[in-house]
XYZ file of C-alpha atoms in Angstrom:
417
model
C -62.493 -30.405 42.082
C -63.178 -27.554 44.469
C -62.106 -24.273 42.878
C -58.946 -22.703 44.169
C -57.924 -19.359 42.675
C -58.726 -18.150 39.136
C -56.383 -19.243 36.369
C -53.959 -16.391 35.703
C -51.730 -18.118 33.180
C -52.936 -19.687 29.943
C -51.185 -22.420 27.999
C -51.587 -24.257 24.759
C -54.725 -25.715 22.846
C -56.989 -28.099 24.687
C -58.082 -29.836 21.516
C -54.604 -30.601 20.164
C -53.362 -34.028 21.363
C -49.933 -32.781 22.418
C -47.756 -35.036 24.545
C -48.646 -32.888 27.521
C -52.240 -32.296 26.519
C -52.001 -28.515 26.644
C -54.033 -25.646 25.221
C -53.241 -22.781 22.761
C -52.818 -19.296 24.133
C -55.927 -17.179 24.232
C -54.223 -13.860 24.692
C -52.827 -14.121 28.215
C -49.157 -14.585 29.020
C -47.754 -17.850 27.752
C -45.177 -19.746 29.756
C -42.595 -20.218 27.025
C -40.310 -22.297 29.238
C -42.935 -25.069 29.180
C -42.629 -25.301 25.396
C -38.841 -25.161 25.654
C -38.795 -27.912 28.276
C -41.076 -30.076 26.146
C -38.848 -29.447 23.138
C -35.808 -30.390 25.228
C -37.504 -33.719 26.023
C -38.062 -34.421 22.325
C -34.506 -33.377 21.471
C -33.023 -35.624 24.167
C -35.160 -38.529 22.991
C -33.981 -38.064 19.401
C -30.364 -37.565 20.420
C -30.090 -40.671 22.613
C -31.991 -42.808 20.075
C -29.587 -42.070 17.243
C -26.360 -41.379 19.142
C -26.774 -43.999 21.862
C -25.332 -46.780 19.709
C -22.203 -44.690 19.111
C -21.892 -43.362 22.666
C -23.087 -46.078 25.085
C -22.544 -43.731 28.022
C -25.634 -41.724 27.004
C -27.800 -44.737 26.108
C -30.069 -46.397 28.662
C -28.267 -47.947 31.588
C -28.313 -51.759 31.218
C -29.919 -52.107 34.637
C -29.036 -50.119 37.766
C -27.650 -46.606 37.367
C -28.503 -43.461 35.444
C -27.478 -42.432 31.934
C -28.723 -39.462 29.929
C -31.407 -41.512 28.153
C -32.916 -42.530 31.484
C -34.101 -38.971 32.136
C -36.265 -38.668 29.011
C -39.449 -40.469 30.103
C -39.610 -38.865 33.594
C -39.103 -35.460 31.973
C -42.069 -36.094 29.664
C -44.228 -37.152 32.623
C -43.112 -34.147 34.643
C -44.040 -31.598 31.978
C -47.358 -33.395 31.406
C -48.184 -32.886 35.079
C -47.113 -29.227 35.062
C -49.351 -28.450 32.090
C -52.319 -30.309 33.593
C -52.406 -27.879 36.504
C -53.049 -25.092 34.004
C -55.428 -26.928 31.679
C -57.693 -28.264 34.438
C -57.332 -25.379 36.870
C -61.012 -24.454 36.634
C -63.413 -27.353 36.150
C -67.079 -26.255 36.038
C -68.413 -29.687 34.970
C -66.435 -32.599 36.347
C -68.027 -35.330 34.239
C -67.392 -33.412 31.011
C -63.763 -32.815 31.981
C -63.394 -36.500 32.870
C -64.796 -37.592 29.501
C -62.318 -35.341 27.702
C -59.461 -36.723 29.798
C -60.528 -40.286 28.944
C -60.721 -39.464 25.235
C -57.280 -37.856 25.178
C -55.696 -40.665 27.157
C -57.189 -43.304 24.854
C -56.060 -41.439 21.728
C -52.544 -41.184 23.083
C -52.531 -44.812 24.240
C -53.656 -46.297 20.924
C -51.341 -44.004 18.987
C -48.550 -45.474 21.084
C -49.723 -49.009 20.283
C -49.614 -48.168 16.574
C -46.181 -46.546 16.711
C -44.414 -48.811 19.195
C -46.397 -51.990 18.648
C -44.392 -52.764 15.527
C -46.557 -51.455 12.679
C -43.805 -49.462 10.965
C -41.043 -51.950 11.665
C -39.461 -52.739 8.309
C -36.888 -49.955 8.063
C -34.514 -52.119 6.062
C -37.110 -53.902 3.919
C -39.498 -50.929 3.623
C -42.389 -53.037 4.912
C -45.088 -52.522 7.498
C -47.728 -54.479 9.378
C -48.311 -55.978 12.815
C -48.255 -59.573 13.972
C -51.113 -59.385 16.506
C -49.715 -62.429 18.295
C -46.560 -60.464 19.133
C -47.692 -56.834 19.230
C -46.254 -54.752 22.060
C -49.077 -53.198 24.071
C -47.093 -50.806 26.243
C -44.542 -48.116 25.451
C -43.594 -44.489 26.120
C -46.780 -42.874 24.778
C -48.899 -45.428 26.620
C -47.015 -44.615 29.815
C -47.595 -40.892 29.329
C -51.294 -41.591 28.643
C -51.640 -43.541 31.897
C -49.763 -40.932 33.938
C -51.757 -38.104 32.372
C -55.076 -39.838 33.035
C -54.342 -40.574 36.713
C -53.081 -37.017 37.310
C -56.089 -35.543 35.472
C -58.487 -37.499 37.680
C -56.662 -36.189 40.761
C -56.942 -32.614 39.544
C -60.592 -32.929 38.521
C -62.026 -34.887 41.446
C -59.823 -34.509 44.520
C -60.653 -31.474 46.706
C -58.156 -28.761 47.494
C -58.085 -25.870 49.957
C -57.297 -22.232 49.471
C -53.741 -21.335 48.479
C -53.236 -18.543 50.998
C -53.203 -19.273 54.670
C -52.336 -22.938 54.246
C -49.125 -24.808 53.686
C -48.572 -26.061 50.166
C -48.428 -29.691 51.266
C -51.647 -29.381 53.288
C -53.524 -27.758 50.428
C -53.121 -30.758 48.128
C -53.058 -33.426 50.816
C -55.269 -35.747 48.753
C -52.881 -35.540 45.813
C -49.974 -36.442 48.050
C -52.013 -39.228 49.612
C -52.507 -40.655 46.127
C -48.744 -40.481 45.508
C -48.091 -42.305 48.781
C -50.755 -44.903 47.957
C -49.266 -45.588 44.515
C -45.760 -45.769 45.973
C -46.870 -48.094 48.774
C -48.613 -50.385 46.287
C -45.472 -50.426 44.132
C -43.201 -51.256 47.078
C -45.588 -53.884 48.404
C -45.838 -55.683 45.071
C -42.112 -55.331 44.307
C -40.942 -56.806 47.585
C -43.944 -58.868 48.636
C -44.776 -61.005 45.604
C -43.234 -64.437 45.354
C -41.605 -65.075 41.965
C -41.479 -68.788 41.093
C -39.305 -70.463 38.483
C -40.588 -69.733 34.989
C -40.216 -70.973 31.442
C -40.530 -69.363 28.042
C -39.969 -70.207 24.400
C -37.575 -68.251 22.228
C -39.434 -66.325 19.547
C -38.362 -66.663 15.918
C -38.809 -63.991 13.273
C -39.927 -66.477 10.623
C -43.301 -68.222 11.025
C -41.843 -71.289 9.260
C -39.592 -71.888 12.249
C -42.443 -72.061 14.754
C -42.267 -75.831 15.052
C -41.815 -77.678 18.316
C -38.449 -79.099 17.301
C -37.119 -75.653 16.311
C -38.254 -73.722 19.404
C -35.831 -73.378 22.302
C -37.408 -73.630 25.746
C -35.614 -71.799 28.544
C -36.087 -72.151 32.290
C -35.247 -69.328 34.695
C -34.628 -70.364 38.304
C -36.085 -67.875 40.780
C -38.172 -69.032 43.774
C -37.468 -65.729 45.534
C -39.302 -62.740 46.943
C -38.225 -59.098 46.669
C -35.539 -59.597 44.022
C -34.742 -56.519 41.896
C -32.509 -58.221 39.357
C -33.396 -58.607 35.662
C -34.365 -62.296 35.976
C -36.639 -62.591 39.001
C -38.302 -59.224 39.649
C -42.037 -58.895 40.320
C -42.541 -56.393 37.507
C -41.545 -58.895 34.849
C -43.672 -61.633 36.424
C -46.786 -59.438 36.438
C -46.282 -58.504 32.787
C -45.767 -62.131 31.778
C -48.970 -63.186 33.523
C -51.166 -60.270 32.431
C -49.809 -59.284 28.998
C -47.991 -62.444 27.967
C -44.275 -62.655 27.231
C -44.943 -62.423 23.472
C -46.265 -58.872 23.955
C -43.276 -57.474 25.826
C -40.306 -55.521 24.502
C -38.076 -57.960 22.616
C -34.807 -56.013 23.017
C -34.505 -55.192 26.736
C -31.496 -53.108 27.708
C -30.348 -55.641 30.286
C -28.941 -57.646 27.380
C -26.092 -55.127 27.411
C -24.969 -56.501 30.763
C -21.716 -58.458 30.705
C -23.591 -61.576 31.829
C -25.452 -61.725 28.510
C -22.365 -61.265 26.311
C -24.388 -59.952 23.365
C -22.643 -59.788 19.993
C -22.315 -56.637 17.890
C -25.353 -57.757 15.895
C -27.522 -58.053 19.009
C -27.442 -61.857 19.153
C -27.523 -63.575 22.537
C -25.246 -66.651 22.642
C -26.671 -69.954 23.842
C -24.150 -69.945 26.679
C -25.727 -66.829 28.206
C -28.114 -67.141 31.171
C -31.679 -68.056 30.216
C -33.151 -64.694 31.205
C -30.935 -62.928 28.661
C -33.091 -64.463 25.901
C -36.391 -63.299 27.448
C -38.457 -60.244 26.583
C -38.989 -57.561 29.233
C -40.967 -54.321 29.072
C -39.439 -51.250 30.780
C -42.852 -49.570 30.459
C -44.663 -52.416 32.204
C -47.716 -52.550 34.452
C -46.080 -52.329 37.880
C -43.754 -49.463 36.986
C -46.765 -47.528 35.681
C -47.694 -46.915 39.335
C -44.563 -44.887 40.033
C -44.755 -43.276 36.590
C -48.248 -41.996 37.451
C -46.865 -40.705 40.755
C -44.277 -38.743 38.745
C -47.044 -37.026 36.806
C -48.951 -36.142 39.990
C -45.856 -34.604 41.588
C -45.255 -32.651 38.377
C -48.811 -31.407 38.850
C -47.705 -29.760 42.103
C -45.033 -27.795 40.242
C -47.825 -26.642 37.939
C -49.901 -25.493 40.904
C -47.054 -23.252 42.013
C -46.796 -21.895 38.467
C -50.526 -21.187 38.200
C -51.158 -19.747 41.634
C -48.110 -17.561 42.148
C -47.314 -14.641 39.864
C -43.999 -13.674 41.441
C -40.864 -15.059 39.782
C -38.938 -15.176 43.039
C -41.691 -17.036 44.877
C -42.060 -19.586 42.089
C -38.341 -20.264 41.865
C -37.977 -20.451 45.627
C -40.758 -23.024 45.995
C -39.551 -25.061 43.008
C -35.973 -25.062 44.295
C -36.947 -26.187 47.804
C -39.198 -28.828 46.286
C -36.504 -30.151 43.931
C -33.723 -30.194 46.501
C -35.950 -32.064 48.962
C -36.842 -34.690 46.359
C -33.191 -35.074 45.339
C -32.028 -35.510 48.940
C -34.720 -38.102 49.647
C -34.001 -39.986 46.431
C -30.256 -40.146 47.065
C -30.900 -41.201 50.660
C -33.051 -44.121 49.486
C -30.383 -45.048 46.936
C -27.807 -45.177 49.732
C -30.156 -47.420 51.707
C -30.082 -49.950 48.895
C -33.027 -49.013 46.654
C -31.281 -48.826 43.262
C -31.730 -46.119 40.657
C -33.367 -48.281 38.024
C -35.284 -47.005 34.995
C -36.517 -50.417 33.842
C -38.221 -50.998 37.193
C -38.958 -47.285 37.812
C -37.921 -47.586 41.446
C -38.841 -45.025 44.100
C -35.303 -43.629 44.246
C -35.266 -43.306 40.446
C -38.625 -41.516 40.576
C -37.383 -38.942 43.116
C -33.963 -38.266 41.572
C -35.262 -37.851 38.023
C -38.150 -35.682 39.232
C -35.735 -33.443 41.104
C -33.561 -33.237 37.987
C -36.615 -32.261 35.937
C -37.506 -29.590 38.490
C -33.993 -28.127 38.487
C -33.891 -28.154 34.675
C -37.280 -26.431 34.501
C -36.131 -23.771 36.982
C -33.089 -23.070 34.821
C -35.156 -22.782 31.639
C -37.724 -20.604 33.406
C -35.007 -18.147 34.460
C -33.475 -18.018 30.971
C -36.704 -17.882 28.949
C -39.422 -16.298 31.086
C -37.429 -14.153 33.504
C -34.601 -12.882 31.269
C -36.409 -13.452 27.928
C -33.449 -15.130 26.217
C -35.766 -16.878 23.778
C -33.392 -16.573 20.831
C -31.134 -19.120 22.472
C -33.946 -21.639 22.750
C -36.227 -20.870 19.805
C -35.516 -24.244 18.160
C -36.456 -26.116 21.327
C -39.534 -23.922 21.716
C -40.660 -24.790 18.182
C -40.070 -28.488 18.852
C -42.087 -28.191 22.047
C -45.040 -26.648 20.227
C -44.965 -29.541 17.737
C -43.881 -32.214 20.177
C -46.316 -34.932 19.155
C -45.541 -34.562 15.452
C -41.809 -34.728 16.151
C -42.297 -37.703 18.445
C -44.170 -39.579 15.713
C -41.460 -38.872 13.132
C -38.751 -40.167 15.458
C -40.370 -43.219 17.052
C -42.057 -44.503 13.898
C -38.905 -44.125 11.755
C -41.069 -42.309 9.195
C -38.263 -39.846 8.459
C -35.717 -42.649 7.991
C -38.111 -44.705 5.856
C -38.886 -41.637 3.723
C -35.182 -41.118 3.038
C -34.631 -44.812 2.351
C -37.524 -44.732 -0.078
C -35.204 -43.098 -2.608
C -32.854 -45.789 -3.866
C -30.922 -46.753 -7.020
C -31.803 -50.108 -8.550
C -32.526 -51.949 -5.282
C -33.955 -50.909 -1.844
C -30.600 -51.609 -0.183
C -28.875 -48.999 -2.385
C -30.334 -45.959 -0.610
C -29.066 -42.766 0.974
C -29.099 -44.165 4.514
C -27.176 -47.336 3.651
C -24.749 -45.350 1.545
């Protein structure tokens, strides 16, 4: 990457595999609002995971629409992009920087496979282990790894011009071209691919039931192009062909739709449509294109942070940026492109990015401008230990540790009590 201006702001430790891949302070001013924002992401993730079953209004939207939980992943991608602008601001040796980016992305990706692939799955039975035939390959950490890697390559290899004397958009024209290319590829595949009728077998939890006479075979009627419903979208078709339906998320949120009529125990009745029984991954291959675009746009917020030292100028640029993204996203939603987290639609990308930008502006004013760090010290601590907290939450290690203390039988534990 052609050098722009010297890095004037330092962030966290380059060697620590944080969710945002940041670097520890070396003595220069630290942007505390970045840690607070990262901690807010972890807090929201924890809150919606454990409170979502009690308050469905904050859990993931079953399909179209936005709930609180639907902002978590874009917020993580946003802050990853912001931090990348500081970490990779000066790149003396491109190949070395690329190798480090590959290593970090792979570490994060395979950690995600371990955590979300089903290894620590036996919360009730206190068991562990992975059925390789059914392991889930994609998840939140894998999505962050992909977004981080694409944004890092943009920052390392794509040329930029000088900050002063040029418009902000023109300076990083190649970054924006990449965003447009990813978005165009997403739209083309979403609306252009033909989705035929498809069949799948219902998976059973017990290997003894995997006999032909005990396996239900379902057929989903599609034969359409450009459908954005849960049954016949291109994203699901691509994942079924490339990853295999056995390796997708087995509890998709669209089962909460009225059409599926799921019971309180999460069982889908036989009378429900066939697609209600199918697996679907909200962190699939096609939606990774728009997720990577989210990280690259977050990178532009980081450029403003790194290359402008005036609070007013930063906030002004961020505000204009966020309001423009919000207006465009809402406009596309009105045109008929739904706000959909599972498909990571273009309108969803823009609206959640704008929300992340507005939230970051607010935290920046409170923490870095007015220094009200006492109000956010818990979030700041969580942000500095974001990966550790993420592992404790997503792997259920904390819950399993508590359940490990029981009286007489594993079911008589503190959590069950």
